[in-house]
Coordinates of C-alpha atoms in Angstrom, one line a residue:
M1 CA 126.8 265.1 95.1
N2 CA 123.3 266.7 95.5
E3 CA 121.9 267.1 99.0
K4 CA 119.2 264.6 99.8
L5 CA 115.6 265.8 99.8
N6 CA 113.9 265.6 103.3
L7 CA 110.8 263.6 102.5
A8 CA 108.1 262.5 105.0
V9 CA 105.8 259.6 104.2
I10 CA 102.6 259.9 106.2
F11 CA 100.4 256.8 106.9
G12 CA 97.7 255.4 109.1
G13 CA 95.0 257.8 110.1
Q14 CA 91.5 257.8 111.7
S15 CA 89.9 256.0 108.8
S16 CA 88.2 252.7 108.0
E17 CA 91.1 252.3 105.6
H18 CA 93.9 252.5 108.2
E19 CA 95.2 249.0 107.5
V20 CA 95.3 249.6 103.7
S21 CA 97.3 252.8 104.3
L22 CA 99.9 250.7 106.3
M23 CA 100.3 248.4 103.2
S24 CA 100.5 251.3 100.8
A25 CA 103.1 253.1 102.9
A26 CA 105.2 249.9 103.3
S27 CA 105.4 249.5 99.5
I28 CA 106.3 253.2 99.0
L29 CA 109.0 253.0 101.7
E30 CA 110.5 249.9 100.2
N31 CA 110.8 251.5 96.8
L32 CA 112.1 255.1 97.6
D33 CA 115.6 255.8 96.4
R34 CA 117.5 256.3 99.6
E35 CA 120.4 258.0 97.6
R36 CA 117.9 260.8 96.7
Y37 CA 115.8 261.1 99.8
Q38 CA 116.2 261.3 103.5
V39 CA 113.0 259.6 104.5
Y40 CA 111.0 260.3 107.7
T41 CA 108.1 258.0 108.5
I42 CA 105.1 259.5 110.3
G43 CA 102.3 257.4 111.5
I44 CA 98.9 258.6 112.6
T45 CA 97.2 256.2 115.1
K46 CA 93.5 255.3 114.9
D47 CA 92.9 257.7 117.7
G48 CA 94.6 260.5 115.9
R49 CA 98.0 260.7 117.6
W50 CA 101.0 261.6 115.4
L51 CA 104.2 259.6 115.8
L52 CA 107.7 259.8 114.2
Y53 CA 108.8 256.2 113.6
N54 CA 112.5 255.4 113.2
G55 CA 112.4 251.6 112.8
P56 CA 112.4 249.3 109.8
T57 CA 109.5 249.1 107.3
Q58 CA 108.4 245.7 108.6
G59 CA 107.4 247.5 111.8
L60 CA 104.3 248.9 110.0
A61 CA 102.7 245.5 109.5
S62 CA 103.8 244.2 113.0
G63 CA 102.5 247.3 114.8
A64 CA 106.0 248.0 116.2
W65 CA 105.7 251.6 114.8
L66 CA 103.3 252.3 117.6
K67 CA 106.0 251.7 120.3
D68 CA 109.3 252.5 118.6
S69 CA 108.4 256.1 118.0
V70 CA 108.2 259.6 119.5
P71 CA 105.3 262.1 119.4
A72 CA 105.7 264.5 116.5
F73 CA 103.3 266.6 114.5
L74 CA 103.3 268.7 111.4
S75 CA 103.3 272.4 112.2
P76 CA 100.8 274.7 110.4
D77 CA 103.4 277.5 110.7
P78 CA 105.1 277.9 107.4
T79 CA 108.2 279.3 109.0
V80 CA 108.7 275.9 110.7
H81 CA 108.3 274.2 107.3
G82 CA 108.2 270.8 108.9
L83 CA 107.7 268.7 112.1
V84 CA 107.7 269.6 115.7
V85 CA 109.2 266.5 117.5
M86 CA 108.4 266.1 121.1
E87 CA 111.3 264.8 123.2
E88 CA 112.0 264.5 126.9
G89 CA 112.4 267.9 128.3
G90 CA 111.3 269.8 125.3
C91 CA 110.9 269.7 121.5
R92 CA 112.8 270.3 118.3
T93 CA 111.9 271.1 114.8
L94 CA 112.7 269.1 111.7
R95 CA 112.6 270.8 108.3
L96 CA 110.9 268.9 105.5
D97 CA 111.1 269.5 101.7
C98 CA 108.1 267.4 100.6
L99 CA 105.3 265.3 102.0
F100 CA 104.0 262.0 100.6
P101 CA 100.7 261.0 102.0
A102 CA 100.0 257.3 101.9
L103 CA 96.6 257.9 103.4
H104 CA 93.2 256.7 102.3
G105 CA 89.7 257.5 103.3
K106 CA 88.4 260.1 105.7
N107 CA 90.9 262.7 107.0
G108 CA 93.4 261.4 104.4
E109 CA 92.1 262.0 100.9
D110 CA 89.1 264.2 101.6
G111 CA 91.0 267.5 101.8
S112 CA 91.3 267.6 105.6
I113 CA 95.0 266.8 105.8
Q114 CA 95.7 268.6 102.5
G115 CA 94.5 271.8 104.3
L116 CA 97.2 271.2 107.0
F117 CA 99.8 270.6 104.3
Q118 CA 98.7 273.9 102.6
L119 CA 99.1 275.8 105.8
S120 CA 102.5 274.3 106.5
G121 CA 103.8 275.6 103.2
I122 CA 105.4 272.3 102.4
P123 CA 105.0 270.8 98.9
Y124 CA 103.0 267.6 98.9
V125 CA 102.1 264.8 96.6
G126 CA 98.6 264.6 95.2
C127 CA 95.5 266.7 94.8
D128 CA 94.8 270.0 96.6
V129 CA 92.2 270.6 99.2
R130 CA 89.3 271.4 96.9
S131 CA 89.8 268.6 94.4
S132 CA 90.4 266.0 97.1
A133 CA 87.1 267.0 98.8
I134 CA 85.2 267.0 95.6
C135 CA 86.4 263.6 94.4
M136 CA 86.0 262.0 97.9
D137 CA 82.3 263.0 97.9
K138 CA 80.6 260.7 95.4
A139 CA 77.4 262.8 95.4
V140 CA 79.3 266.0 94.5
T141 CA 81.5 264.2 91.9
H142 CA 78.4 262.8 90.2
T143 CA 76.7 266.2 90.1
L144 CA 79.7 267.9 88.5
L145 CA 80.4 265.2 86.0
S146 CA 76.7 265.2 85.0
A147 CA 77.0 268.9 84.3
A148 CA 80.0 268.0 82.0
D149 CA 77.9 265.4 80.1
I150 CA 80.3 262.6 81.2
R151 CA 78.2 259.4 81.3
Q152 CA 77.7 257.7 84.6
A153 CA 75.4 255.2 86.1
H154 CA 71.9 256.5 87.0
Y155 CA 72.1 257.6 90.6
L156 CA 70.5 259.4 93.5
W157 CA 71.8 260.5 96.9
F158 CA 70.3 261.6 100.2
Y159 CA 71.3 262.6 103.7
T160 CA 71.0 259.9 106.3
D161 CA 68.9 262.1 108.6
R162 CA 66.4 262.5 105.7
Y163 CA 66.2 258.7 105.5
A164 CA 65.7 258.4 109.2
A165 CA 62.8 260.9 109.0
A166 CA 61.1 259.4 106.0
P167 CA 62.5 256.0 105.0
E168 CA 59.5 255.1 102.9
V169 CA 59.7 258.2 100.7
V170 CA 63.4 257.6 100.0
R171 CA 62.8 253.8 99.3
N172 CA 60.0 254.7 96.9
K173 CA 62.2 257.2 95.1
I174 CA 65.0 254.6 94.6
Q175 CA 62.5 252.1 93.2
A176 CA 60.9 254.6 90.9
R177 CA 64.1 256.0 89.5
L178 CA 66.6 253.1 89.4
D179 CA 66.5 249.5 88.1
F180 CA 67.8 246.8 90.4
P181 CA 70.4 245.6 91.2
V182 CA 71.7 248.8 92.8
F183 CA 74.8 249.6 94.7
V184 CA 74.4 251.5 98.0
K185 CA 77.5 253.4 99.1
P186 CA 78.5 255.9 101.7
A187 CA 79.2 259.2 99.8
N188 CA 82.5 259.6 101.6
A189 CA 84.5 256.4 102.0
G190 CA 86.8 254.4 99.8
S191 CA 88.1 250.9 99.1
S192 CA 84.5 249.7 98.9
V193 CA 84.0 250.1 102.7
G194 CA 80.3 250.2 103.5
V195 CA 79.2 249.3 100.0
S196 CA 76.4 246.7 99.3
K197 CA 75.0 245.3 96.2
V198 CA 71.2 245.1 96.5
E199 CA 69.2 242.8 94.3
R200 CA 65.7 243.5 95.8
P201 CA 63.9 246.4 97.4
E202 CA 63.4 244.6 100.7
D203 CA 67.2 244.5 101.2
L204 CA 67.6 248.3 100.9
D205 CA 67.1 249.1 104.5
A206 CA 70.0 247.0 105.8
A207 CA 72.3 248.3 103.0
I208 CA 71.4 251.9 103.7
Q209 CA 72.1 251.4 107.4
K210 CA 75.5 249.9 106.6
A211 CA 76.4 252.8 104.4
A212 CA 75.2 255.3 107.0
R213 CA 77.6 253.9 109.6
E214 CA 80.4 255.3 107.4
D215 CA 79.0 258.7 106.4
G216 CA 76.0 261.1 106.8
K217 CA 75.3 261.0 103.1
V218 CA 74.4 257.9 101.0
V219 CA 74.6 257.4 97.2
V220 CA 72.5 254.7 95.4
E221 CA 73.7 253.8 91.9
E222 CA 72.1 251.5 89.3
G223 CA 74.2 248.4 88.6
I224 CA 76.0 248.3 85.3
A225 CA 76.4 245.0 83.5
G226 CA 79.9 245.1 82.0
Q227 CA 83.6 245.0 82.5
E228 CA 85.2 247.0 85.3
V229 CA 88.2 248.9 84.0
E230 CA 90.6 251.5 85.5
C231 CA 92.9 254.1 84.1
A232 CA 95.7 255.9 86.0
V233 CA 96.3 259.6 85.5
L234 CA 99.6 261.3 86.3
G235 CA 100.7 264.9 86.0
L236 CA 99.7 268.5 86.8
R237 CA 96.3 269.5 85.5
P238 CA 97.4 271.0 82.2
G239 CA 99.8 268.2 81.3
A240 CA 98.0 265.2 82.7
Q241 CA 98.6 261.9 81.0
A242 CA 96.6 258.6 81.0
S243 CA 98.1 255.2 81.5
L244 CA 97.1 252.0 79.7
V245 CA 93.7 250.8 80.7
G246 CA 93.5 247.8 83.1
E247 CA 90.6 245.4 83.7
I248 CA 89.5 243.7 86.9
G249 CA 88.0 240.3 86.8
A250 CA 86.5 240.4 90.3
S251 CA 86.3 237.2 92.2
A252 CA 83.5 238.5 94.5
Q253 CA 80.1 239.9 93.5
F254 CA 81.9 243.2 93.0
Y255 CA 85.5 244.3 93.5
D256 CA 85.3 244.6 97.3
Y257 CA 87.8 245.4 100.1
D258 CA 89.0 241.9 100.5
D259 CA 89.6 241.5 96.8
K260 CA 91.6 244.7 96.7
Y261 CA 93.7 244.2 99.8
V262 CA 93.3 240.9 101.6
N263 CA 93.0 238.0 99.2
G264 CA 94.4 239.5 96.1
T265 CA 92.2 237.0 94.3
S266 CA 91.0 239.2 91.5
Q267 CA 92.5 238.7 88.1
L268 CA 94.0 241.9 86.6
Y269 CA 94.4 242.2 82.9
I270 CA 96.8 244.9 81.6
P271 CA 96.0 246.0 79.0
A272 CA 92.2 245.5 79.4
R273 CA 90.4 243.1 77.0
I274 CA 88.6 245.8 75.1
D275 CA 88.6 247.4 71.7
P276 CA 91.4 249.9 71.2
A277 CA 88.9 252.7 70.3
V278 CA 87.1 252.0 73.6
A279 CA 90.4 252.1 75.5
Q280 CA 91.2 255.5 73.8
K281 CA 87.8 256.9 74.9
I282 CA 88.4 255.8 78.5
Q283 CA 91.8 257.5 78.5
E284 CA 90.4 260.7 77.0
T285 CA 87.5 260.7 79.5
A286 CA 89.8 260.0 82.4
V287 CA 92.0 263.0 81.6
R288 CA 88.9 265.2 80.9
A289 CA 87.4 264.3 84.3
Y290 CA 90.7 264.8 86.1
R291 CA 91.2 268.2 84.6
M292 CA 87.6 269.3 85.2
L293 CA 87.6 268.4 88.8
G294 CA 91.0 270.2 89.4
C295 CA 93.1 267.1 90.1
S296 CA 96.8 267.3 90.2
G297 CA 99.6 264.8 90.7
L298 CA 97.7 261.6 90.5
A299 CA 94.3 259.9 90.4
R300 CA 92.8 256.6 89.4
V301 CA 89.7 256.8 87.4
D302 CA 87.4 253.8 87.4
F303 CA 84.9 252.9 84.6
F304 CA 82.5 250.3 83.3
V305 CA 82.4 249.2 79.7
T306 CA 78.8 248.0 79.1
E307 CA 78.2 244.5 77.9
K308 CA 75.5 245.5 75.5
D309 CA 76.9 248.4 73.5
Q310 CA 80.5 248.9 74.7
E311 CA 79.6 252.3 76.2
V312 CA 82.1 253.9 78.6
V313 CA 80.5 254.8 82.0
L314 CA 82.6 256.6 84.6
N315 CA 82.3 255.0 88.0
E316 CA 84.5 257.1 90.4
I317 CA 87.7 258.9 90.9
N318 CA 90.2 258.1 93.6
T319 CA 92.7 260.9 94.4
L320 CA 94.9 258.7 96.6
P321 CA 94.6 255.2 95.1
G322 CA 96.0 252.1 96.8
F323 CA 99.8 251.8 96.4
T324 CA 100.2 248.2 97.6
S325 CA 102.2 245.6 95.7
I326 CA 98.9 244.4 94.1
S327 CA 97.3 247.8 93.5
M328 CA 96.3 248.9 90.0
Y329 CA 97.7 252.4 90.0
P330 CA 101.4 251.5 90.2
K331 CA 100.8 248.3 88.1
L332 CA 99.4 250.4 85.2
W333 CA 102.4 252.7 85.1
M334 CA 104.8 249.8 85.4
A335 CA 103.1 248.2 82.4
G336 CA 103.8 251.4 80.6
G337 CA 107.5 251.2 81.3
L338 CA 108.0 253.1 84.6
T339 CA 109.5 251.3 87.5
Y340 CA 107.8 251.7 90.9
S341 CA 110.7 253.8 92.1
Q342 CA 110.6 256.0 89.0
L343 CA 106.8 256.5 89.5
L344 CA 107.5 257.7 93.1
D345 CA 110.3 260.1 91.8
R346 CA 107.8 261.5 89.2
L347 CA 105.1 262.1 91.8
I348 CA 107.6 263.9 94.2
G349 CA 108.9 265.9 91.2
L350 CA 105.3 267.0 90.4
A351 CA 104.7 268.1 93.9
L352 CA 107.7 270.3 93.9
E353 CA 106.8 271.6 90.4
Q354 CA 103.3 272.4 91.5
A355 CA 104.5 274.2 94.6
G356 CA 107.0 276.2 92.5
A357 CA 104.2 277.2 90.0
E358 CA 102.0 278.4 92.9
A359 CA 104.8 280.4 94.5
A360 CA 105.6 282.1 91.2
S361 CA 101.9 283.0 90.6
H362 CA 101.6 284.5 94.1
G363 CA 105.0 286.2 93.8

């Protein structure tokens, strides 16, 4: 019998999406094949402490993981190739074969922790440092996709210190360039945290201040009247594949945090209620954007299909999309015939394949 792979699932983090991460991690832990993997569960607290948790999966939701654990952290030293576990009277090392981050938002999908993974020399699931940072920053993503002639909503972005110094100038620019309603978003946050839909210019100030609490850069996008659809991409950059296209019938004014993770009240349609030719264009554009931005492993690419002329408009790319039981990314692949467990196996396999390819190119 083959030896089990030492796999660490990492969750939590210093992010506004800490709770979402706990839900994603619980779903992943429940669906990993324990015949194939020796699973280690590592939680990062809201104040940044790293803990090795040995209890049941239910402990993530209850908060027991914060108590039934020992301090442990990932070593940046590639000769350790794993964790340093702090124990009474000393410490020990624990070798790992692969890392599976179930992290969302700042320090989780913005390239920060991917940098540590890279230093550790351990293969990891998902995009590398550069593509994680690029896709997390909506202002940078917009700019690069514009250069590739991929259609997006009209937008502008600015630093919050610029707004603080000259709010009137920025507000005038927004009104001159964009039609209302607009969406005001922090450039670096996910799960719709800090996002506002603004119908009139006089409400801009409150929305910008809300976004500024999450990030030092704010993006303002013109609202698109149309269907919200999503496409999951899986694979290494050259062999990336698109899933079926799914559609969200949002129950709120837009598909917000509560819809995604708390209420689960949005209606999801898989496949989306769109023309097959439009679905094909979405799949092609999703793969094109994924490759161009250097993504690897996985990403969920979100689009609008305009009411008026059925045009495909790219909204954003998420390099560590939600993995909860109601999340679109796993649902789209499950609709295509993969089980949740098979999807996890595929992602872990891709991480090992990517690391092998990198080692060969440097060797």
